[in-house]
CSV table of C-alpha atoms in Angstrom, one decimal:
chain,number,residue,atom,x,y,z
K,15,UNK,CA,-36.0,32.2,68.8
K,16,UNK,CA,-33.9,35.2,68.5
K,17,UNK,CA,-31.1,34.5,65.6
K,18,UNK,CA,-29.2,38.3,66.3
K,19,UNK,CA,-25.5,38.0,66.9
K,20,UNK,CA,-24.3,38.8,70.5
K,21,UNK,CA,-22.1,41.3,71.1
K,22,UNK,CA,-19.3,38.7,71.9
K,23,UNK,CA,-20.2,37.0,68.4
K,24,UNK,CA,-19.4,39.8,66.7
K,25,UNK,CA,-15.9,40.9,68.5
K,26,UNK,CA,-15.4,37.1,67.9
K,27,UNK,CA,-15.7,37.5,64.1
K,28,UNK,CA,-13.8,40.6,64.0
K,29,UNK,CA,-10.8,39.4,65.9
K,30,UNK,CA,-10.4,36.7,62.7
K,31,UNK,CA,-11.2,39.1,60.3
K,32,UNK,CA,-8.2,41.4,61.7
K,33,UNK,CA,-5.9,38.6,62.1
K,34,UNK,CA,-6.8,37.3,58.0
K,35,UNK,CA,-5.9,41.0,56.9
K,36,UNK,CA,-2.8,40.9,59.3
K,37,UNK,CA,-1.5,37.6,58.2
K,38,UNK,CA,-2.6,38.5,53.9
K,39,UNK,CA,-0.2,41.6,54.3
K,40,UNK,CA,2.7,39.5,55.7
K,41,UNK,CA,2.8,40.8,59.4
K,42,UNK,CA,3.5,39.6,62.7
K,43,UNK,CA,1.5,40.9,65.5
K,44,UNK,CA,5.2,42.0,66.5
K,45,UNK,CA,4.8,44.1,63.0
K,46,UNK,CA,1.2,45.6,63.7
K,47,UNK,CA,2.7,46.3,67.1
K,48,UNK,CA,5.2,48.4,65.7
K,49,UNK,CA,2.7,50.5,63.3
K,50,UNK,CA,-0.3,50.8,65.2
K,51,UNK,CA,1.3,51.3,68.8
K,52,UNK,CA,-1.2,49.2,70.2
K,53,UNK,CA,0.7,46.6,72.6
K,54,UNK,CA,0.9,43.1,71.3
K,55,UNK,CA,-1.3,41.6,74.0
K,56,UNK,CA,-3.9,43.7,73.0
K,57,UNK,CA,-3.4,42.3,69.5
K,58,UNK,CA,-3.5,39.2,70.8
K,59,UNK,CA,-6.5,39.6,73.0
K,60,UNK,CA,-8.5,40.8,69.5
K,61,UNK,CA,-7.6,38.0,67.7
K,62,UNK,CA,-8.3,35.3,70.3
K,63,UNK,CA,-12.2,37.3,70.4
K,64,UNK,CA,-12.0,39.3,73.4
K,65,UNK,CA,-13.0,43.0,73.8
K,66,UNK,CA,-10.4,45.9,73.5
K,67,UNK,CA,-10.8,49.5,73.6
K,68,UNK,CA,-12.4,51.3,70.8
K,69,UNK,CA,-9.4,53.3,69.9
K,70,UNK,CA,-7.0,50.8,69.5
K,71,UNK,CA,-9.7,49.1,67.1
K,72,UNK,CA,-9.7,52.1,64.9
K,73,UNK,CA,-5.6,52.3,65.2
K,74,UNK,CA,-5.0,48.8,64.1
K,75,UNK,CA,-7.2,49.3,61.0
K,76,UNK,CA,-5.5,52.5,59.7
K,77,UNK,CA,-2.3,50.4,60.2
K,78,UNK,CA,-3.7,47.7,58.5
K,79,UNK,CA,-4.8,50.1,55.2
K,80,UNK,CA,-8.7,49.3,56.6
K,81,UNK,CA,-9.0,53.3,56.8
K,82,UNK,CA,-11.4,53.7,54.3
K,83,UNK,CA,-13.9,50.7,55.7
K,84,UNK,CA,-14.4,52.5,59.4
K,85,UNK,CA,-17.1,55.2,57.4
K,86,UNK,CA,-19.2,51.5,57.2
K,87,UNK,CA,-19.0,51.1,60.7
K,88,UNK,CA,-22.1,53.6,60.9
K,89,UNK,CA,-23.1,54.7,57.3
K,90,UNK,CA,-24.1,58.1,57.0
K,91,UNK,CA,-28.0,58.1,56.8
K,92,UNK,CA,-28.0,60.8,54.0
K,93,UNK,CA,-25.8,59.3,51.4
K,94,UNK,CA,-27.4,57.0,49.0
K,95,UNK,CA,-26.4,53.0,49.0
K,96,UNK,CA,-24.8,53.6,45.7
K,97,UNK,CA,-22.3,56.0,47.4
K,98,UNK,CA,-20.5,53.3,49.2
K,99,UNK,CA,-20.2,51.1,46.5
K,100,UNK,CA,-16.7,50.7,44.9
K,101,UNK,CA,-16.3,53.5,42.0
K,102,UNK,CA,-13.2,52.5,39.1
K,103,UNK,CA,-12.8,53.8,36.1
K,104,UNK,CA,-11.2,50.5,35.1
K,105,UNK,CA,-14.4,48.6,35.3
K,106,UNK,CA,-15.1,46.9,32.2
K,107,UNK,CA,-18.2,48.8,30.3
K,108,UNK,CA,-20.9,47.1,28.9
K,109,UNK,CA,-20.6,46.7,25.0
K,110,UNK,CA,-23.2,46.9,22.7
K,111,UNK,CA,-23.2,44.7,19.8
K,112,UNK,CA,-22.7,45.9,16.6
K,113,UNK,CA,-25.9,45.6,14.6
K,114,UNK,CA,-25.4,44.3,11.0
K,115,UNK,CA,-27.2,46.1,8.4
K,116,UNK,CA,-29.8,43.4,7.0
K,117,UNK,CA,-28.6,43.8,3.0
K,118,UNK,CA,-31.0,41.0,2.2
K,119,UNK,CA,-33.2,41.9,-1.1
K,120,UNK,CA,-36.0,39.7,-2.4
K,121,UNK,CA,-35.9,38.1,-5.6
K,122,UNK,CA,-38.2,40.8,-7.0
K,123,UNK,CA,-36.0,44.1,-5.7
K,124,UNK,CA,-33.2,45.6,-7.4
């Protein structure tokens, strides 16, 4: 039993992941139209999981701010995992407690 994807599985799934992302920034395929230059139908044709050509993939994603996700397509073999993972100086740090000087004395110590 082979449980791979097919290839029309997979243009299946992206067609809805496109459309989530198109509809979460507020646009109408009339809207990614307009941005990308790829025709509506083609759009259209995504969405609904049939096949268009490569380089109107790669233009709606730079029109949809994906730019930065086409480098996962195909990772580059010589950068390390950790490369790709999401790097932010806001992330909250790991804090240390504060250790409490033990002060206890025994009956016996002054």
């Amino acid at each position: 039993m082979n449980n791979q994807k097919s290839c029309q599985e997979f243009i299946k799934e992206l067609g809805q992941k496109i459309k989530t992302y198109r509809i979460m920034k507020e646009m109408s395929q009339q809207d990614l139209e307009d941005k990308s230059g790829v025709s509506k139908r083609s759009i259209s044709r995504l969405e609904q999981g049939e096949s268009v050509q490569v380089d109107n993939l790669f233009k709606l994603l730079l029109a949809l701010g994906l730019g930065d996700n086409i480098e996962l397509l195909v990772p580059d073999q010589t950068k390390r995992p950790s490369f790709y993972l999401e790097k932010s100086e806001n992330k909250p740090k790991r804090v240390r407690k504060k250790t409490v000087k033990n002060d206890f004395k025994w009956g016996d110590e002054e």
